[in-house]
XYZ file of C-alpha atoms in Angstrom:
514
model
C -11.071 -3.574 -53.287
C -13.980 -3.149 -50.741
C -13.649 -0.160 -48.053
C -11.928 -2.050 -45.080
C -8.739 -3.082 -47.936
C -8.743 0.435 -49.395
C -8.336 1.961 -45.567
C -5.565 -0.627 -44.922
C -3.758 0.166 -47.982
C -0.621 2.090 -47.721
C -0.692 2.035 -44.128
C 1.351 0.956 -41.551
C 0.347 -1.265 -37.932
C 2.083 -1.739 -34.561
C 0.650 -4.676 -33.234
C 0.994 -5.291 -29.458
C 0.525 -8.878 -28.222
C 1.014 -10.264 -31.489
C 2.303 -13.987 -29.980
C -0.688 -14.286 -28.273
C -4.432 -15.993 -29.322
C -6.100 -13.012 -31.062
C -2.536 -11.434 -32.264
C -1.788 -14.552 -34.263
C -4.499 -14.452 -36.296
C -4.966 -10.765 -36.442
C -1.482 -10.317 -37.891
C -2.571 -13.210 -40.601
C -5.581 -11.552 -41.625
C -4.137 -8.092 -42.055
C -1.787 -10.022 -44.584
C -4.402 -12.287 -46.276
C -7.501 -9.680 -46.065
C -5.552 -6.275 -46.768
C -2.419 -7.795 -49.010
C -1.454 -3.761 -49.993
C -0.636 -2.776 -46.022
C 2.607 -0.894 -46.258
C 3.977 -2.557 -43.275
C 3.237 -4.392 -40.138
C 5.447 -4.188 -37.152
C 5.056 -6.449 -34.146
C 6.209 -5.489 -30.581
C 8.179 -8.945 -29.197
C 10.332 -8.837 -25.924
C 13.494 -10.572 -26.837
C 14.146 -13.670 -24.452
C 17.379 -15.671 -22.989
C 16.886 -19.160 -24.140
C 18.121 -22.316 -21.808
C 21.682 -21.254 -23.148
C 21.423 -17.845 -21.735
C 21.863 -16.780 -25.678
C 19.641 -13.683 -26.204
C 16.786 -14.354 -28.887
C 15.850 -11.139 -30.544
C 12.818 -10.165 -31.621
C 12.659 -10.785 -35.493
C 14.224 -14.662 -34.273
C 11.541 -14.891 -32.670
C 8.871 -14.102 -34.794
C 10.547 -16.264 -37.053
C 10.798 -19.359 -34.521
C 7.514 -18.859 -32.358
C 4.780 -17.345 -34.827
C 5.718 -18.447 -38.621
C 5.794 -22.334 -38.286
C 2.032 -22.379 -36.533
C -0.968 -23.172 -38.399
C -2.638 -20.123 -37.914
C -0.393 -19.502 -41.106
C -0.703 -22.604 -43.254
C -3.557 -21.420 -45.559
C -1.293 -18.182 -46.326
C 1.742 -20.303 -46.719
C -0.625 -22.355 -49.049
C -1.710 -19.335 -51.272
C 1.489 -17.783 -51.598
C 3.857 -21.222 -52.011
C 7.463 -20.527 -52.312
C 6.891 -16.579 -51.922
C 5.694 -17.042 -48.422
C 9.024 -16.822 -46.415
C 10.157 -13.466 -48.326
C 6.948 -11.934 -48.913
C 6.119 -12.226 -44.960
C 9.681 -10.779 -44.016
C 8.969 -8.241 -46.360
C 5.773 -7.337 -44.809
C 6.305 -7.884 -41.127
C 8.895 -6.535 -39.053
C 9.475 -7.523 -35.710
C 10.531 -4.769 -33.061
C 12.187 -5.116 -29.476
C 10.529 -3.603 -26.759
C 9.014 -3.876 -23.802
C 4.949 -2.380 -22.760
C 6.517 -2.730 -19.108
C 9.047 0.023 -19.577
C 8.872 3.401 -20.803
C 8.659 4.204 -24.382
C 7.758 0.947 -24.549
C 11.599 -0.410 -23.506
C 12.844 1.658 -27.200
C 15.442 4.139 -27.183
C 14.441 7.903 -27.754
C 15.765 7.147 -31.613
C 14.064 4.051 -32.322
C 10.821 4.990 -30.452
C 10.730 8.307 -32.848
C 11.251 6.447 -35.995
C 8.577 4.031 -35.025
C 5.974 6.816 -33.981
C 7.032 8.431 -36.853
C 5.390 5.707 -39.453
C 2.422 4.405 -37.173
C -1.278 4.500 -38.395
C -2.604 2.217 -36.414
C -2.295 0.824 -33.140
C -3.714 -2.505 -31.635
C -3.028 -3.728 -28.147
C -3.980 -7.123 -27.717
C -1.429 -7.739 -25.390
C -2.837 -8.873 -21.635
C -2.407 -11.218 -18.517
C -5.282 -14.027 -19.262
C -5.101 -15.673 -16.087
C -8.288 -15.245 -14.140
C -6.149 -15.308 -10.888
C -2.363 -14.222 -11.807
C -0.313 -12.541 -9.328
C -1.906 -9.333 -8.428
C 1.541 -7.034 -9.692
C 1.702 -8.663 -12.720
C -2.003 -8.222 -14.124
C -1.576 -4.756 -12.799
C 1.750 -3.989 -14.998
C -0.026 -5.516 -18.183
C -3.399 -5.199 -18.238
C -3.502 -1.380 -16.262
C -0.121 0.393 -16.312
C 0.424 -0.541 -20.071
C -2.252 0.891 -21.719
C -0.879 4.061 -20.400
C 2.197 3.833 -22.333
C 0.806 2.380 -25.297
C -1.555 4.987 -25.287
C 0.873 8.033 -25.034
C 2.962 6.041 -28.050
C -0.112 6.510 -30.833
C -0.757 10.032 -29.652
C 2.544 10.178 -30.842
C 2.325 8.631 -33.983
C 0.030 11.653 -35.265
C -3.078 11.147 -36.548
C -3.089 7.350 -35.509
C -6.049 5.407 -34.481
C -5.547 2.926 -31.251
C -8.039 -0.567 -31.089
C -7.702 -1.660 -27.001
C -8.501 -4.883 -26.503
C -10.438 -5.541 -23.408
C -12.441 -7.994 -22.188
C -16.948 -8.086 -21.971
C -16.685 -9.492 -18.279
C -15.426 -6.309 -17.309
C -19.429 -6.059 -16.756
C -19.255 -9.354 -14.707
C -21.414 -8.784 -11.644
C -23.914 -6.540 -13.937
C -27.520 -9.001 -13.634
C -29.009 -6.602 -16.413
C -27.892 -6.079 -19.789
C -24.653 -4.272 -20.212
C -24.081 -1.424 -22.289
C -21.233 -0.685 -24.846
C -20.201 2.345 -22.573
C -17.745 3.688 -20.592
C -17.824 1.248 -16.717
C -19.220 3.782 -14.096
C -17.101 4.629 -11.289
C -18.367 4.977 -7.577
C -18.501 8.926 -8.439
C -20.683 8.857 -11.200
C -23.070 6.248 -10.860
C -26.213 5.611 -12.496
C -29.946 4.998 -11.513
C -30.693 1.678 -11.451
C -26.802 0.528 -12.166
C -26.250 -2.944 -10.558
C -23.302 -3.596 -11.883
C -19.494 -3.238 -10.795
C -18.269 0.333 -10.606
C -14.435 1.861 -10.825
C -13.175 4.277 -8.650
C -12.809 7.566 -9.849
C -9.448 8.214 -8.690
C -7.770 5.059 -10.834
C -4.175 6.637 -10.832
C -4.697 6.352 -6.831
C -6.356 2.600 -7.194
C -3.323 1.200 -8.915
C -0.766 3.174 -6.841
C -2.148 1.530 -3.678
C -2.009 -1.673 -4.844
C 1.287 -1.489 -6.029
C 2.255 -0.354 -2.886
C 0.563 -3.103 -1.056
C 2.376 -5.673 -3.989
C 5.691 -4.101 -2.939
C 5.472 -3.420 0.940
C 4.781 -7.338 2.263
C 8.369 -9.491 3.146
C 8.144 -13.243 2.296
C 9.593 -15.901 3.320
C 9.930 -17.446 -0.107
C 9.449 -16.398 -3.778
C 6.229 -19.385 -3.656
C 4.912 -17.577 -0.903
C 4.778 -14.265 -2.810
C 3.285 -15.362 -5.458
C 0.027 -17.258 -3.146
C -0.283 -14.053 -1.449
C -0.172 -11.385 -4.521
C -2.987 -14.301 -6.194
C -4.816 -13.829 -2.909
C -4.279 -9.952 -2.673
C -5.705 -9.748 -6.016
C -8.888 -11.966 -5.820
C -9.638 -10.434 -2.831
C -9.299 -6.951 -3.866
C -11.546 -7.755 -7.566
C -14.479 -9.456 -5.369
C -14.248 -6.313 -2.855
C -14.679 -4.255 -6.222
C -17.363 -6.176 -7.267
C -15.437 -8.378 -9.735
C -15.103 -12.524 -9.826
C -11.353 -12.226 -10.589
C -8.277 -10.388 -10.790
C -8.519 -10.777 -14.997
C -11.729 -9.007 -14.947
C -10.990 -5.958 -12.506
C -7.661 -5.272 -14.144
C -8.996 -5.191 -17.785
C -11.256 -2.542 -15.844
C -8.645 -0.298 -14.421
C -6.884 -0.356 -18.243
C -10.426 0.813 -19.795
C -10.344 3.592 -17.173
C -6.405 4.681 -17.586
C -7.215 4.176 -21.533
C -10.309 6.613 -21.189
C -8.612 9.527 -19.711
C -5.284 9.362 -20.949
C -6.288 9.049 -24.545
C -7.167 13.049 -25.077
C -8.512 13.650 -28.654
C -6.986 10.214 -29.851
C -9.582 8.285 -31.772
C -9.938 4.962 -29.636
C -11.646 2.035 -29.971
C -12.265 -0.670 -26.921
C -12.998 -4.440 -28.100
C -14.833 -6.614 -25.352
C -15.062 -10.217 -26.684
C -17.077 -12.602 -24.395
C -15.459 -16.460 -24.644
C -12.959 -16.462 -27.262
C -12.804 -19.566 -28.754
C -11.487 -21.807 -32.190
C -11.984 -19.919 -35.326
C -15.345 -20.653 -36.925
C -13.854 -20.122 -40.619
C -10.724 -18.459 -40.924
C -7.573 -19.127 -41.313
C -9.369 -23.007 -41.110
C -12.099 -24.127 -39.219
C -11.027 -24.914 -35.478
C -7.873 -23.257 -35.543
C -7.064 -22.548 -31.709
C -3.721 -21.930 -29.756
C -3.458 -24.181 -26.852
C -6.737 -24.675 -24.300
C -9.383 -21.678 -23.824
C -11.397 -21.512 -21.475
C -14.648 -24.485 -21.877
C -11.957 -26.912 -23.561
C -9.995 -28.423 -20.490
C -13.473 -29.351 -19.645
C -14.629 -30.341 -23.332
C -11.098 -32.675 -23.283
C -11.612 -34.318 -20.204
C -14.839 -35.046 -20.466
C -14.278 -36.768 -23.926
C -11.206 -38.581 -22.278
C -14.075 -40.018 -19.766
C -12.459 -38.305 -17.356
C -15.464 -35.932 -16.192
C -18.402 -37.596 -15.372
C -20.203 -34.597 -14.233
C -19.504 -30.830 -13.590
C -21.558 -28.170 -11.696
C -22.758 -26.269 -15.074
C -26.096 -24.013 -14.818
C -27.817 -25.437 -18.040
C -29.686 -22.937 -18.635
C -27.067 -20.499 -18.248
C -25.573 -18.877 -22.017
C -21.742 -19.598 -22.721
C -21.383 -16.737 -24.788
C -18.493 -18.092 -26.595
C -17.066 -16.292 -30.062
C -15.127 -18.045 -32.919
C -11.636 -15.833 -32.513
C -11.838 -14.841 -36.584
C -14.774 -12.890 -35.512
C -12.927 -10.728 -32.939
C -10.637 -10.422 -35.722
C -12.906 -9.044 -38.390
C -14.989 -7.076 -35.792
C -11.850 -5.420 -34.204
C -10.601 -4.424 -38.223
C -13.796 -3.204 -39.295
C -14.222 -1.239 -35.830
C -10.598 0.284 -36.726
C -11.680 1.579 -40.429
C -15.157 3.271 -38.282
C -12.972 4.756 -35.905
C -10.789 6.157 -37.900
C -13.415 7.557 -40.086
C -15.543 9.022 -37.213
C -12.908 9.544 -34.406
C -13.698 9.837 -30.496
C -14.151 6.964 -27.746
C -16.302 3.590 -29.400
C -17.092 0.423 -27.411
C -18.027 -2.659 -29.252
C -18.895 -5.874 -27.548
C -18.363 -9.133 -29.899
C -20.500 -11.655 -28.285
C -23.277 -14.138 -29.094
C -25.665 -14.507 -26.318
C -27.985 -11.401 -26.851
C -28.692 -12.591 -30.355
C -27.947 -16.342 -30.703
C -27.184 -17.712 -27.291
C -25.258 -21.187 -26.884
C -26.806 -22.733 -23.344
C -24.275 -24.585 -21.406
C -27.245 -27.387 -21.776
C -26.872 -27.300 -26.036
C -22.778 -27.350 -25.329
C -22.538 -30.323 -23.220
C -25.367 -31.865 -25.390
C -23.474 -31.102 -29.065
C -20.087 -32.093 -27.445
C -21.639 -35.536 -25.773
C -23.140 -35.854 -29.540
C -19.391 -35.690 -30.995
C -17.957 -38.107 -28.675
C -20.622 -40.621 -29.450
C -19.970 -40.456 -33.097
C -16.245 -40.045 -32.658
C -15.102 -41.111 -29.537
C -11.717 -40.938 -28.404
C -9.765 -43.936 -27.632
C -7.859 -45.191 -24.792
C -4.286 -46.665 -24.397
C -5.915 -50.090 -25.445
C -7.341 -48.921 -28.434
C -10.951 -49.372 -27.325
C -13.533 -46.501 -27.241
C -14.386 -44.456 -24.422
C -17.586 -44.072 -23.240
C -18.514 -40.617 -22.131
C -21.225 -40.077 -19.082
C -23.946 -38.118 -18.889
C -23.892 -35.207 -16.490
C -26.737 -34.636 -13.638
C -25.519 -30.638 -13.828
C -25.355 -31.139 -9.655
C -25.433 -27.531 -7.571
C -21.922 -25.974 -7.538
C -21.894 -26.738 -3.566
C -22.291 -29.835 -3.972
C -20.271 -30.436 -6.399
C -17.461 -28.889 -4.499
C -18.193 -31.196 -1.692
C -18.027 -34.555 -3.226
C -14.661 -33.688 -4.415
C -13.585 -32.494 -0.848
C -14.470 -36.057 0.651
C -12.947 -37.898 -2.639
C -9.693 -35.656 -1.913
C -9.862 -36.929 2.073
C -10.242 -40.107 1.081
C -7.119 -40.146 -1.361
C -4.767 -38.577 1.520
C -5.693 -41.487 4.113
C -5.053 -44.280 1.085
C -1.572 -41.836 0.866
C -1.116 -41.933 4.070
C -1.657 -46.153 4.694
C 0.078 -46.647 1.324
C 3.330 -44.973 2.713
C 3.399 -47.288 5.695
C 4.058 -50.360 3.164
C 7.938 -49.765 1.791
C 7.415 -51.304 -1.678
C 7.960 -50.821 -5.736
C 4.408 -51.880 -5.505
C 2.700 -49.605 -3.489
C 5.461 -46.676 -4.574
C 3.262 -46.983 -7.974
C 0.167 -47.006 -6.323
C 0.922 -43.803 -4.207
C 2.167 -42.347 -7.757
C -1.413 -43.028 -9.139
C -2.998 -41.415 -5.883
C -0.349 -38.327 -6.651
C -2.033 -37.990 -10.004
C -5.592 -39.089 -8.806
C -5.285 -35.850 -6.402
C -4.099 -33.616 -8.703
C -6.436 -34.351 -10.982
C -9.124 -33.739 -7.998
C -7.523 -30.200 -7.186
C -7.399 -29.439 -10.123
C -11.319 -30.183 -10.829
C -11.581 -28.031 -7.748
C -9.768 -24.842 -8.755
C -11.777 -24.961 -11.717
C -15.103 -24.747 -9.862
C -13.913 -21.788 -8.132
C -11.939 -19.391 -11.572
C -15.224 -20.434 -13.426
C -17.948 -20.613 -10.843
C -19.617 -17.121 -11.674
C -18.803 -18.064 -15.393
C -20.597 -21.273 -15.492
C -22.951 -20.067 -13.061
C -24.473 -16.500 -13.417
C -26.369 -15.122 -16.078
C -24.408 -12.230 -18.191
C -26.074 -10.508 -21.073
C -23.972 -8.074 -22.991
C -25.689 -5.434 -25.197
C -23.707 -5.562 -29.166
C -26.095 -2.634 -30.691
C -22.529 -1.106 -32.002
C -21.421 -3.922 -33.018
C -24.640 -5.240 -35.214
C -25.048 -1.332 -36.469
C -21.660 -2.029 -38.084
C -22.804 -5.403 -39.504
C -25.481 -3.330 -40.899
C -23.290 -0.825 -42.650
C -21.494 -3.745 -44.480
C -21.815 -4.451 -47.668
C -22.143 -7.451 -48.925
C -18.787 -7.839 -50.025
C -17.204 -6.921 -46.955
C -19.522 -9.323 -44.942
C -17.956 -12.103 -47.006
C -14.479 -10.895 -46.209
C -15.237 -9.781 -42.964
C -17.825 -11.266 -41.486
C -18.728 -11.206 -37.850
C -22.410 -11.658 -37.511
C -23.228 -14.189 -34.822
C -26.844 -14.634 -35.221
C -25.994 -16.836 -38.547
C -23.246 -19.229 -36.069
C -25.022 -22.944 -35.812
C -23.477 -23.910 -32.917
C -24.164 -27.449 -33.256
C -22.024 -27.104 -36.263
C -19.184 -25.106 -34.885
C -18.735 -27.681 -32.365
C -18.980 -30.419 -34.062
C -17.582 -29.582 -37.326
C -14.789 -26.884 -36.322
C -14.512 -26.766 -32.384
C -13.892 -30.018 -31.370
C -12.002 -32.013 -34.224
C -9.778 -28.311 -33.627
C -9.176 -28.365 -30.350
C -8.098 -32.278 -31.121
C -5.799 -31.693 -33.963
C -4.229 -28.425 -32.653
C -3.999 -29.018 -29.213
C -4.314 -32.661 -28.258
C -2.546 -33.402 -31.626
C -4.577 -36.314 -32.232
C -5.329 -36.486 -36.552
C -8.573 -36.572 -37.904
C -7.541 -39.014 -40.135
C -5.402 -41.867 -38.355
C -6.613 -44.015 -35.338
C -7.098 -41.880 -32.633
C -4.040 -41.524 -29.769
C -4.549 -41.190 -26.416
C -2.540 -38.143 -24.583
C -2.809 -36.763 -21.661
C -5.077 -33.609 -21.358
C -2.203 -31.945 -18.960
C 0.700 -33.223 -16.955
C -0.419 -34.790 -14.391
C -3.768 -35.790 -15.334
C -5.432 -38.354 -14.225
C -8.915 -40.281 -14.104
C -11.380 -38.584 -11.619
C -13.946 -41.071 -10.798
């Protein structure tokens, strides 16, 4: 038993945001990597289905996490025990991080505090632009609540999930530190600061969320998107994602008093390099709506900086990094930042990604309804601005053809001003992407992982193998070709590796863009 499986043993977890992309396999590695874990309890909302029949929480755990294939290798290993040796490790718990004591009555929330260890919340809005009340209930009031929970537990240790583009905006290297507010500044900081006053931030917002009348529940929910990417750029943020993850490092930070805490930024998460399988990803991150259309000849260009780094990180490294960050927490106590990212020490240009992923497509190219391969382009990498430009005319141009199409009543042309539908969505949707990823694709962000290598570094060789998280040995070329790609088919375009290739569409509505 190495040092990271003796500190699990005997202890018990609360994971929050265990349905989501980095609770999935976090949950699965606690049970593969540290198999003597007393217990592991996950926080799940319980649901109305299309009935209106309540689904509890352990129903589903049981119906939404267990079938996935982020659990077939343990399923594999432990054959017919799996089922009863999983229920008798994991046990799903109501609640809600929206209410307080986490939506538990006194009772329940006292018996849970009262067997805690550790805490992770993983558990976040994702959406670069989401409605400006909602990131602010998950992603900044939350932590607040989670937070006074461990302090509760006694002697518990709390891993925060955050995000590294919390620096976004920072053109120098950014530190694993505490963000600056606009009170405490320092020399020569270029970055993005917080206000110092973030009780008073989020109250005003809220306000503003909760003041406005609208006309209709659509209308809301364009404005609160607007009131929140307006209010992140004003901050110095691209997105509402980014600023919000900000404001729950801050409430974190100063609620936490002596409670040992840990904050994990990952850059890009991405498909598992290794484990539980090579490729393993939950439905489309954020490079692989691109990496699918473009391999579905579909994309035959996009406004990329080449020589900017997409500092993307297999999600089993998140995984190990966040664990082993918990066991040095807990050892050494206080507030720890790590970032887990790959561009200070092996960067990944957006050049090398198109050129590995035009590399697989060659080799393997998809197919299309006809059965015939389809060719992929080569991009130009045009200026953003132009880009944006060219698909402004194209989306002109489809709304006249719309617009003489509807003068002709016919089956005919009713088709054809379907195909424009999809032809424009398609456009729009090419569109919205250049805006959510502009500074992503765009700017250069560099983000400092001394932390996180010193903790490589302390390792032994043992718990590298079980735990390993060092990016400098990642071949990318590999990763994509080998685990990235024929993932991101099998799990999320469900076309097999093995059978003739099938060709689906990469969303509703999608549609050629040429």
């Amino acid at each position: 038993m190495d040092r990271i499986q003796g500190f699990y043993a005997g202890k018990t977890a609360l994971i929050v945001g265990a349905t989501g992309f980095l609770g999935k396999p976090l949950v699965e590695k606690l049970l593969r990597g540290a198999p003597d874990i007393r217990q592991i309890y996950v926080l799940i909302r319980e649901k109305r289905d299309a009935r209106g029949r309540t689904v509890d929480a352990q129903e589903r755990f049981e119906q939404e996490m267990l079938p996935i294939g982020v659990f077939d290798r343990l399923r594999e290993e432990w054959g017919a025990d799996f089922d009863a040796r999983v229920r008798d490790k994991v046990k799903a718990v109501a609640g809600d991080i929206g209410l307080p004591k986490l939506g538990m009555s006194d009772e329940e929330y006292a018996a849970l505090a009262s067997e805690v260890q550790i805490v992770v919340n993983s558990a976040a809005v994702v959406v670069f632009d989401s409605p400006l009340d909602e990131a602010l209930e998950m992603n900044a009031e939350a932590p607040r609540r989670i937070v006074q929970f461990a302090k509760e537990c006694g002697g518990a240790v709390l891993a925060h999930i955050s995000t590294a583009y919390v620096n976004a905006g920072n053109p120098n290297a950014a530190p694993e530190a505490a963000l600056p507010t606009d009170q405490e500044r320092p020399d020569g900081w270029n970055g993005p600061v917080l206000p110092h006053d973030v009780d008073k931030e989020i109250e005003t917002l809220k306000r503003a969320c909760e003041e406005e009348e609208y006309a209709s529940e659509e209308k809301r929910q364009a404005a609160l998107v607007k009131a929140g990417m307006d209010r992140a750029r004003e901050r110095g943020w691209s997105d509402t994602y980014a600023y919000t993850k900000a404001l729950g490092e801050r409430v974190t930070e100063l609620s936490r008093g002596d409670l040992p805490v840990l904050i994990v930024r990952p850059s890009i998460i991405e498909s598992s390099l290794q484990e539980p399988d090579p490729g393993w990803i939950d439905g489309f991150r954020m490079a692989d709506p691109i990496i699918a259309a473009y391999g579905k000849g579909r994309l035959p260009d996009f406004p990329l900086n080449p020589d900017v780094t997409a500092d993307l990180i297999p999600v089993d490294y998140v995984v190990n990094a966040a664990l082993t960050a918990i066991v040095e927490t807990a050892e050494k106590g206080g507030l720890r930042y790590y970032h887990v990212a790959s561009g200070a020490e092996n960067p990944l240009s957006y050049r090398n990604l198109y050129r590995y992923s035009r590399d697989y497509f060659l080799q393997w190219p998809m197919t299309d309804k006809s059965g015939s391969p389809v060719a992929v382009p080569e991009f130009t990498f045009p200026s953003i601005e132009a880009y944006r430009a060219q698909l402004r005319r194209k989306l002109k141009l489809l709304g006249v053809f719309d617009q003489l199409l509807s003068l002709i009543p016919s089956k005919r042309m009713k088709r054809r001003r379907q195909r424009l539908g999809l032809l424009r969505n398609a456009g729009e949707r090419l569109l919205y992407y250049t805006v959510i990823y502009g500074p992503y694709i765009q700017n250069r962000y560099l983000f400092d992982t001394s932390n996180t290598r010193a903790m490589i570094e302390r390792q032994t060789e043992e718990e590298r193998e079980r735990w390993g998280f060092d990016v400098s040995k990642i071949d990318w070329r590999a990763y994509l070709m080998e685990a990235h790609i024929p993932g991101l088919k099998r799990n999320v375009l469900k076309i097999s590796d093995d059978a003739e290739h099938v060709d689906r569409p990469m969303s509703e509505g999608s549609e050629s863009w040429t």
